[in-house]
Amino acid sequence: MPPDSDTIERPPPPVLQRTGMLGTVGATILNVLQIMGEAAFVFFATLQRTRLRSRTWTRIMAQMVRVGTDTLPLAFLVSLFVGMVLVVQVAAQLEQYTQTILGSIVGLAITKELGPVIMGFLIAGRAGSAIAAEIGSMNVNDEINALKTMDIDPIAFLSVPRFIAMTLALPMLVLYADVIGVAGGALVVAFDPAVKISVQQYLDNLTQWINREDIIVGLIKGFVFGMIVSTIACTFGLRTKGGSEGVAVSTTAAVVWSFVLIIVFDYFIVRLAILV
Amino acid sequence: MTTLSGVSIEITGLRKSFNGTPVLAGVDLRVDAGEIMVIVGGSGEGKSVLLRHIAGLETPDGGSIRLDDVELRDYLRLPPGGKPFRLSMVFQGSALLNSLTVAENISLRLKEHHTHSATEIERIVATCLGHVDMAGTERKLPSELSGGMRKRVAIARALAVEPQIILYDEPTADLDPLLTEQIGALITRIQTTRRATQIVVAHNLALASEIGTHIAVLHEGRIVDYQLANALAHSSHPHTQALLRAANLKF
């Protein structure tokens, strides 16, 4: 049990005199900074402890099934309807001009933006919350302390497989969402009388405008969002205190933080991609 | 199972506060190798906090803990394979990993540190389960076990690494008198067969007198009374007397 293997060693919270609004704002800022610090610790500690041994792979595969395979039906449904809604909306806007560019607009929106972000949200809500609740429960039930007394590093044992699984699974889910979303759009193009172009025109325009870089940007987003969701879920799980109520608080906070960070990082990735 | 000798524990001036409230205010205690030390006291007196310090789960504000001639801080920094002896803890709620089977829980440490072959691990699991009268439960999940069975599996998990120190946090909490007696007998049997040093935090004074070599009474953050187990009833310390009176009311 080396000291650095402790999940999160926090000093006792400072006794803050909350004098009105300023005090509350100050306390909130301190809390946010503390969470960011803890998340950074979990992230770097996880990277440092990533060793791909056969036992780790077994756990990674179990998490991959949980994060990826089990999410496929839901991801299918969500992506399909996102593609369908997008075609209906864009087709209505383009009715007065030309609907021939429908494929490119829908395709770019799905591959570059909606696919990664919606899959990120889906995984944060489904797998991220489950991870935060699971590790949080382990924490309040002394299971993590039990690991420490067995000289098992909780970060290596719990965080590493979840981090790798989610970081690998999310780009794959993004690719899956891209295909299903585009197919959903094609369905509407085929059967909705308000859309005046053929499926062939829709697909031709889509393939003409979407290049490899657009898909890669979407995959990079999935990769980064996977790291964010797993790191945040593990961080909140490991900082859980105070029984079942604490688990509920951590789970909610993990989802909210993941959503916010996905949007924030989405902006920076887009900015960087445009510069590059 | 090899027979091992225990490790002595020397606690000097141990202090710990939480949010400015002192919980341990200078604990001094010596536990001899191979003995069963029972720490008793009222709720919230810091018994579990003391135990968690010995397990290395809490960082003290001051004072020291020595295991034989090794400072606990230095012991904790050693890699698992380089530690001169092993320490196990049985938690109040058993703390079994719910996603793992009984056998996986017991063998977790051995598998993670690659210290034994699969056949050896299988044998150790069977022996440990036999030791706690739980043979045949290898494939069960913790959720399929009763509170007493979970506690015994937790003890089997602690025994699997052949520890020289075993810490028990309220091992009989929430158990009926019959199960309490069984767990007490098990702890005594471990002393006879393993010679490990055992520290038991308990509320139950009857159990403490029955299994303990020595009993230490923790009150207001300090050890206020220290007795041979069979002499506890004759202690003249007012707090020990108060505890005994309260216990007599219950039994």
XYZ file of C-alpha atoms in Angstrom:
527
model
C 0.000 0.000 0.000
C 2.328 2.807 -1.043
C 0.962 6.206 0.008
C 0.475 7.253 -3.611
C -1.827 4.304 -4.143
C -4.456 5.913 -1.966
C -7.536 6.644 -3.991
C -7.843 10.273 -3.118
C -6.112 11.650 -0.041
C -7.937 14.863 0.735
C -7.111 17.278 3.498
C -10.061 18.059 5.779
C -12.303 20.640 4.124
C -11.492 24.167 5.240
C -13.982 25.617 7.683
C -15.420 28.377 5.549
C -17.238 31.322 6.959
C -19.923 31.773 4.339
C -20.573 35.469 4.522
C -23.396 36.070 2.105
C -23.213 35.620 -1.628
C -19.467 36.244 -1.897
C -18.743 33.484 0.605
C -20.995 31.043 -1.217
C -19.379 31.867 -4.566
C -15.922 31.452 -3.033
C -16.841 28.096 -1.507
C -18.281 26.911 -4.828
C -15.141 27.947 -6.705
C -12.966 26.122 -4.165
C -15.113 23.017 -4.511
C -14.914 23.109 -8.314
C -11.130 23.561 -8.160
C -10.843 20.641 -5.755
C -12.894 18.364 -8.032
C -10.782 19.407 -11.034
C -7.620 18.666 -9.074
C -8.910 15.258 -8.053
C -9.981 14.471 -11.623
C -6.515 15.462 -12.878
C -4.975 13.189 -10.229
C -7.175 10.242 -11.243
C -6.445 10.874 -14.944
C -2.657 10.961 -14.586
C -2.580 8.181 -11.993
C -4.629 6.014 -14.360
C -2.272 6.730 -17.269
C 0.733 6.007 -15.066
C -0.698 2.664 -13.915
C -1.836 1.469 -17.333
C -0.157 -1.878 -17.850
C -1.797 -4.266 -20.246
C -1.429 -7.635 -18.583
C -3.663 -10.575 -19.311
C -5.764 -10.007 -16.165
C -6.217 -6.355 -17.059
C -7.423 -7.353 -20.527
C -10.025 -9.649 -18.989
C -11.375 -6.723 -16.987
C -11.132 -4.381 -19.986
C -13.164 -6.790 -22.111
C -15.814 -7.060 -19.390
C -16.062 -3.270 -19.291
C -16.085 -3.054 -23.098
C -19.138 -5.303 -23.145
C -20.779 -3.137 -20.524
C -19.906 0.179 -22.157
C -20.048 -0.807 -25.810
C -21.998 -3.942 -26.614
C -24.765 -3.343 -24.085
C -25.202 0.212 -25.369
C -25.604 -0.792 -29.041
C -29.425 -1.130 -29.076
C -29.918 2.238 -27.389
C -27.258 3.865 -29.572
C -29.021 2.450 -32.641
C -32.362 3.931 -31.650
C -30.967 7.338 -30.701
C -28.737 7.653 -33.802
C -31.500 6.514 -36.132
C -33.918 9.146 -34.884
C -31.257 11.878 -34.781
C -30.576 11.197 -38.477
C -34.299 11.162 -39.245
C -35.067 14.379 -37.351
C -32.117 16.106 -38.954
C -33.288 15.273 -42.474
C -36.839 16.424 -41.728
C -35.630 19.730 -40.236
C -33.014 20.510 -42.874
C -35.285 19.425 -45.738
C -37.975 21.851 -44.525
C -35.453 24.702 -44.390
C -34.062 23.911 -47.837
C -37.415 23.491 -49.521
C -37.350 27.019 -50.986
C -33.763 26.621 -52.243
C -32.421 23.169 -53.142
C -32.555 19.909 -51.260
C -29.679 18.428 -53.226
C -27.223 19.521 -50.535
C -29.204 17.652 -47.848
C -26.763 14.718 -47.739
C -23.708 16.843 -47.053
C -25.389 18.910 -44.329
C -26.816 15.905 -42.526
C -23.643 13.847 -43.001
C -21.327 16.564 -41.710
C -23.592 17.353 -38.768
C -23.698 13.706 -37.736
C -20.057 12.727 -38.254
C -18.475 15.894 -36.907
C -20.842 16.949 -34.161
C -23.978 15.039 -33.287
C -22.542 11.519 -33.442
C -19.695 12.121 -30.981
C -21.614 14.447 -28.648
C -24.749 12.341 -28.455
C -22.756 9.143 -27.943
C -20.725 10.967 -25.273
C -23.929 11.993 -23.497
C -25.373 8.510 -23.868
C -22.304 6.854 -22.384
C -22.081 9.455 -19.612
C -25.714 8.878 -18.687
C -25.610 5.118 -18.984
C -22.127 3.770 -18.262
C -20.621 6.815 -16.509
C -23.407 6.939 -13.938
C -23.148 3.157 -13.436
C -19.384 3.397 -12.842
C -19.754 6.298 -10.392
C -22.488 4.408 -8.507
C -20.537 1.145 -8.483
C -17.253 2.629 -7.263
C -19.147 4.934 -4.894
C -20.928 1.953 -3.320
C -17.618 0.111 -3.054
C -16.183 3.152 -1.322
C -18.931 3.521 1.286
C -18.934 -0.252 1.903
C -15.177 -0.284 2.647
C -14.483 -2.470 -0.407
C -11.886 0.019 -1.636
C -10.247 0.040 1.798
C -10.275 -3.752 1.635
C -8.379 -3.540 -1.680
C -5.820 -1.246 -0.071
C -5.257 -3.636 2.828
C -4.657 -6.359 0.222
C -1.952 -4.178 -1.376
C -4.135 -3.753 -4.455
C -4.044 -0.282 -5.945
C -7.677 0.862 -6.445
C -6.746 3.063 -9.400
C -5.012 0.185 -11.202
C -7.740 -2.279 -10.259
C -10.834 -0.155 -10.878
C -9.991 2.910 -12.919
C -7.550 1.533 -15.512
C -9.858 -1.098 -17.103
C -12.815 1.307 -17.174
C -10.684 4.076 -18.640
C -9.251 1.918 -21.417
C -12.598 0.282 -22.193
C -14.430 3.565 -22.481
C -11.669 5.294 -24.417
C -11.670 2.455 -26.970
C -15.429 1.875 -27.034
C -16.592 5.443 -27.557
C -14.865 6.041 -30.940
C -16.345 2.738 -32.132
C -19.783 3.823 -30.963
C -19.291 7.154 -32.752
C -18.546 5.317 -35.994
C -21.608 3.139 -35.431
C -23.743 6.226 -34.720
C -22.450 7.864 -37.933
C -23.575 4.914 -40.034
C -26.944 4.497 -38.310
C -27.610 8.274 -38.333
C -26.915 8.528 -42.062
C -29.093 5.456 -42.637
C -31.891 7.021 -40.575
C -31.677 10.102 -42.771
C -31.806 7.909 -45.889
C -34.986 6.270 -44.586
C -36.717 9.637 -44.347
C -35.408 10.638 -47.777
C -36.869 7.419 -49.194
C -40.302 7.589 -47.622
C -41.109 11.217 -46.688
C -42.970 12.986 -49.530
C -41.687 16.361 -48.267
C -38.164 15.366 -49.336
C -37.850 15.804 -53.068
C -34.502 14.110 -53.704
C -33.710 10.420 -54.160
C -31.688 8.289 -51.764
C -28.980 8.077 -54.424
C -28.747 11.891 -54.629
C -28.648 12.068 -50.830
C -25.806 9.545 -50.619
C -23.878 10.988 -53.576
C -23.917 14.444 -52.055
C -22.934 13.009 -48.664
C -19.939 11.043 -49.984
C -18.876 13.987 -52.130
C -18.609 16.338 -49.170
C -17.556 14.162 -46.278
C -13.863 13.388 -46.301
C -11.664 11.203 -44.119
C -10.622 14.148 -41.902
C -14.245 14.815 -40.907
C -14.643 11.239 -39.722
C -11.279 11.333 -37.923
C -12.263 14.522 -36.048
C -15.430 12.723 -34.896
C -13.390 9.726 -33.769
C -10.914 11.944 -31.910
C -13.853 13.512 -30.120
C -15.112 10.055 -29.158
C -11.646 9.170 -27.868
C -11.419 12.337 -25.748
C -15.007 12.064 -24.502
C -14.323 8.460 -23.463
C -11.390 9.648 -21.354
C -13.493 12.443 -19.855
C -16.475 10.274 -18.939
C -14.394 7.476 -17.405
C -12.131 9.862 -15.473
C -15.056 11.858 -14.096
C -17.050 8.721 -13.204
C -14.077 7.184 -11.360
C -13.253 10.485 -9.633
C -16.752 10.912 -8.248
C -16.936 7.233 -7.317
C -13.669 7.462 -5.403
C -14.648 10.680 -3.586
C -18.041 9.320 -2.473
C -18.765 9.688 1.215
C -21.800 9.154 3.391
C -23.803 6.071 2.461
C -26.487 5.696 -0.172
C -27.234 9.424 -0.250
C -23.582 10.082 -1.017
C -23.713 7.534 -3.851
C -26.747 9.293 -5.331
C -25.044 12.692 -5.113
C -21.858 11.351 -6.739
C -23.755 9.655 -9.548
C -25.691 12.784 -10.446
C -22.591 14.962 -10.200
C -20.613 12.579 -12.429
C -23.238 12.821 -15.177
C -23.584 16.616 -14.941
C -19.814 17.173 -14.942
C -19.381 14.806 -17.887
C -22.030 16.650 -19.915
C -20.446 20.031 -19.224
C -16.896 18.849 -19.948
C -17.979 17.108 -23.166
C -19.400 20.395 -24.468
C -16.374 22.403 -23.316
C -13.856 19.990 -24.855
C -15.996 19.737 -27.987
C -15.454 23.449 -28.545
C -11.698 23.201 -28.082
C -11.382 20.182 -30.388
C -13.381 21.974 -33.100
C -11.257 25.100 -32.666
C -8.069 23.060 -32.884
C -9.319 21.071 -35.895
C -10.107 24.280 -37.767
C -6.660 25.693 -36.993
C -4.956 22.487 -38.133
C -1.084 -23.720 5.879
C 2.176 -22.936 7.568
C 2.291 -21.898 11.167
C 3.492 -18.352 11.501
C 4.473 -16.232 14.419
C 2.846 -12.899 14.974
C 4.305 -9.441 14.990
C 4.333 -7.055 17.926
C 2.670 -3.674 17.586
C 3.747 -0.589 19.502
C 1.556 2.503 19.341
C 2.948 5.681 20.866
C 1.159 9.006 21.316
C -1.188 8.472 18.364
C -3.287 11.544 17.649
C -5.999 12.186 15.076
C -8.584 14.933 14.677
C -11.409 15.239 12.193
C -12.504 18.783 11.348
C -10.858 20.071 14.495
C -12.488 17.469 16.753
C -9.917 15.208 18.406
C -10.786 11.519 18.106
C -7.494 10.006 19.197
C -5.754 12.177 21.768
C -2.503 10.307 22.354
C -3.070 6.565 22.252
C -0.314 4.440 23.792
C -0.672 0.688 23.418
C 1.563 -2.335 23.082
C 0.334 -5.567 21.547
C 2.613 -8.563 21.961
C 3.316 -10.944 19.106
C 0.733 -13.696 18.836
C -1.740 -12.302 21.343
C -5.375 -11.314 20.896
C -5.861 -7.722 21.948
C -9.464 -6.611 22.273
C -10.142 -2.880 22.222
C -13.433 -1.929 23.820
C -15.174 1.366 24.430
C -18.364 3.252 23.766
C -19.638 4.239 20.348
C -17.728 7.081 18.720
C -14.719 6.692 21.014
C -12.415 6.112 18.037
C -11.894 2.338 18.200
C -12.366 1.851 14.457
C -10.269 4.935 13.712
C -7.458 3.428 15.779
C -7.751 0.145 13.879
C -7.735 1.945 10.521
C -4.528 3.709 11.548
C -2.893 0.343 12.251
C -4.082 -0.868 8.833
C -2.572 2.230 7.200
C -5.933 3.517 6.024
C -5.655 6.769 7.977
C -2.756 9.168 8.315
C -2.167 10.200 11.936
C -1.735 13.826 12.983
C 1.000 12.723 15.360
C 2.542 9.756 17.136
C 3.867 6.537 15.721
C 2.988 2.907 15.074
C 5.730 0.292 14.945
C 5.234 -3.237 13.696
C 8.115 -5.200 15.219
C 10.999 -2.879 14.405
C 9.453 -1.276 11.357
C 7.663 2.076 11.357
C 4.203 1.615 9.798
C 4.899 4.485 7.344
C 7.990 2.690 6.071
C 6.163 -0.645 5.966
C 3.411 0.861 3.799
C 5.959 2.208 1.327
C 7.440 -1.240 0.715
C 6.318 -3.072 -2.427
C 3.923 -5.978 -1.690
C 6.610 -8.574 -2.385
C 9.185 -6.829 -0.205
C 7.167 -6.613 3.003
C 8.650 -8.579 5.893
C 5.177 -9.635 7.056
C 1.563 -9.357 5.964
C -1.377 -7.573 7.506
C -5.050 -8.345 6.921
C -8.201 -6.618 8.030
C -11.751 -7.892 8.491
C -14.129 -4.969 8.063
C -17.329 -4.415 10.007
C -19.522 -4.868 6.938
C -17.285 -7.686 5.608
C -16.348 -5.530 2.567
C -16.457 -8.455 0.164
C -16.385 -7.386 -3.483
C -19.953 -8.025 -4.538
C -19.141 -8.630 -8.196
C -16.741 -11.473 -7.345
C -17.510 -14.979 -6.144
C -16.426 -16.228 -2.732
C -13.383 -17.957 -4.260
C -12.443 -14.867 -6.277
C -12.708 -12.689 -3.182
C -10.470 -14.987 -1.175
C -7.884 -15.387 -3.923
C -7.863 -11.762 -5.084
C -4.632 -10.716 -3.436
C -2.811 -13.898 -4.464
C -3.893 -13.519 -8.080
C -3.156 -9.809 -8.297
C 0.376 -10.246 -7.015
C 1.078 -13.428 -9.005
C 2.548 -15.109 -5.963
C 0.983 -18.551 -6.435
C 0.068 -20.912 -9.244
C -3.588 -21.553 -10.101
C -3.472 -24.971 -8.422
C -1.944 -23.535 -5.259
C -4.539 -20.780 -5.171
C -7.329 -23.332 -5.510
C -5.883 -25.308 -2.622
C -5.472 -22.206 -0.433
C -9.072 -21.131 -1.092
C -10.367 -24.581 -0.160
C -8.229 -24.690 3.006
C -9.281 -21.206 4.128
C -12.939 -21.939 3.513
C -12.586 -25.193 5.430
C -10.977 -23.265 8.276
C -14.070 -21.066 8.633
C -16.521 -23.958 8.034
C -17.608 -22.619 4.669
C -16.384 -25.389 2.367
C -18.350 -25.714 -0.855
C -19.320 -22.055 -1.160
C -16.569 -21.170 -3.640
C -18.918 -20.290 -6.491
C -21.460 -18.335 -4.481
C -21.723 -14.571 -4.727
C -21.612 -12.499 -1.510
C -25.248 -11.499 -2.108
C -26.222 -15.171 -1.706
C -24.716 -15.385 1.790
C -26.094 -14.473 5.214
C -24.384 -11.851 7.403
C -22.570 -14.493 9.458
C -21.419 -16.357 6.344
C -20.133 -13.147 4.773
C -18.197 -12.420 7.923
C -16.624 -15.873 7.844
C -15.709 -15.466 4.173
C -14.124 -12.116 5.059
C -12.058 -13.919 7.706
C -11.134 -16.596 5.149
C -10.016 -13.817 2.774
C -7.890 -12.358 5.557
C -6.339 -15.774 6.257
C -5.548 -16.526 2.601
C -2.372 -14.452 2.605
C -1.120 -16.059 5.809
C -0.964 -12.752 7.672
C 1.094 -12.135 10.770
C -1.354 -9.416 11.863
C -5.144 -9.639 11.598
C -7.354 -6.691 12.486
C -11.076 -7.138 13.109
C -13.469 -4.202 13.146
C -16.558 -5.219 15.121
C -16.519 -8.801 13.784
C -19.736 -9.716 15.591
C -21.742 -6.550 14.965
C -25.310 -7.374 13.844
C -24.835 -11.103 14.508
C -27.013 -13.194 16.802
C -25.476 -14.708 19.993
C -24.900 -18.086 18.357
C -22.998 -16.608 15.411
C -21.130 -14.306 17.802
C -19.943 -17.376 19.681
C -18.893 -19.067 16.417
C -16.864 -16.045 15.287
C -15.283 -15.803 18.741
C -14.316 -19.490 18.583
C -12.897 -18.948 15.111
C -10.673 -16.072 16.270
C -9.420 -18.203 19.173
C -8.767 -21.107 16.796
C -6.744 -18.811 14.511
C -4.581 -17.881 17.489
C -3.962 -21.536 18.263
C -3.245 -22.622 14.690
C -1.614 -19.539 13.170
C -0.113 -17.629 16.097
C -0.954 -14.384 14.284
C -1.252 -11.179 16.293
C -4.924 -10.259 16.327
C -6.548 -6.984 17.305
C -10.295 -7.038 17.736
C -12.432 -3.947 18.122
C -15.619 -4.955 19.919
C -18.599 -3.661 21.811
C -19.363 -7.034 23.275
C -17.571 -7.287 26.642
C -18.561 -10.930 27.151
C -16.900 -11.844 23.849
C -13.908 -9.634 24.676
C -13.290 -11.446 27.978
C -13.740 -14.807 26.321
C -11.353 -14.430 23.383
C -8.927 -11.698 24.432
C -5.459 -12.120 25.894
C -5.565 -8.478 26.964
C -8.343 -5.905 26.862
C -7.732 -2.200 26.345
C -10.432 0.329 27.120
C -10.519 3.376 24.849
C -12.173 6.476 26.241
C -11.949 10.125 25.175
C -9.216 9.322 22.680
C -6.911 7.491 25.104
C -6.397 3.982 26.434
C -7.650 4.485 29.979
C -7.501 0.888 31.168
C -5.461 -2.155 30.152
C -6.150 -5.541 31.711
C -5.620 -9.232 31.267
C -8.916 -10.472 29.843
C -9.731 -12.583 32.888
C -9.064 -9.637 35.193
C -11.364 -7.173 33.416
C -14.259 -7.811 35.787
C -12.082 -6.744 38.708
C -10.875 -3.502 37.139
C -11.149 -0.506 39.398
C -11.205 2.053 36.594
C -14.496 3.975 36.740
C -15.035 3.915 32.965
C -14.416 0.158 32.750
C -16.804 -0.321 35.641
C -19.398 1.779 33.826
C -18.976 -0.365 30.697
C -19.280 -3.544 32.751
C -22.399 -2.246 34.486
C -23.943 -1.358 31.116
C -23.035 -4.798 29.762
C -24.509 -6.517 32.784
C -27.748 -4.692 32.150
C -27.841 -6.214 28.715
C -26.844 -9.804 29.479
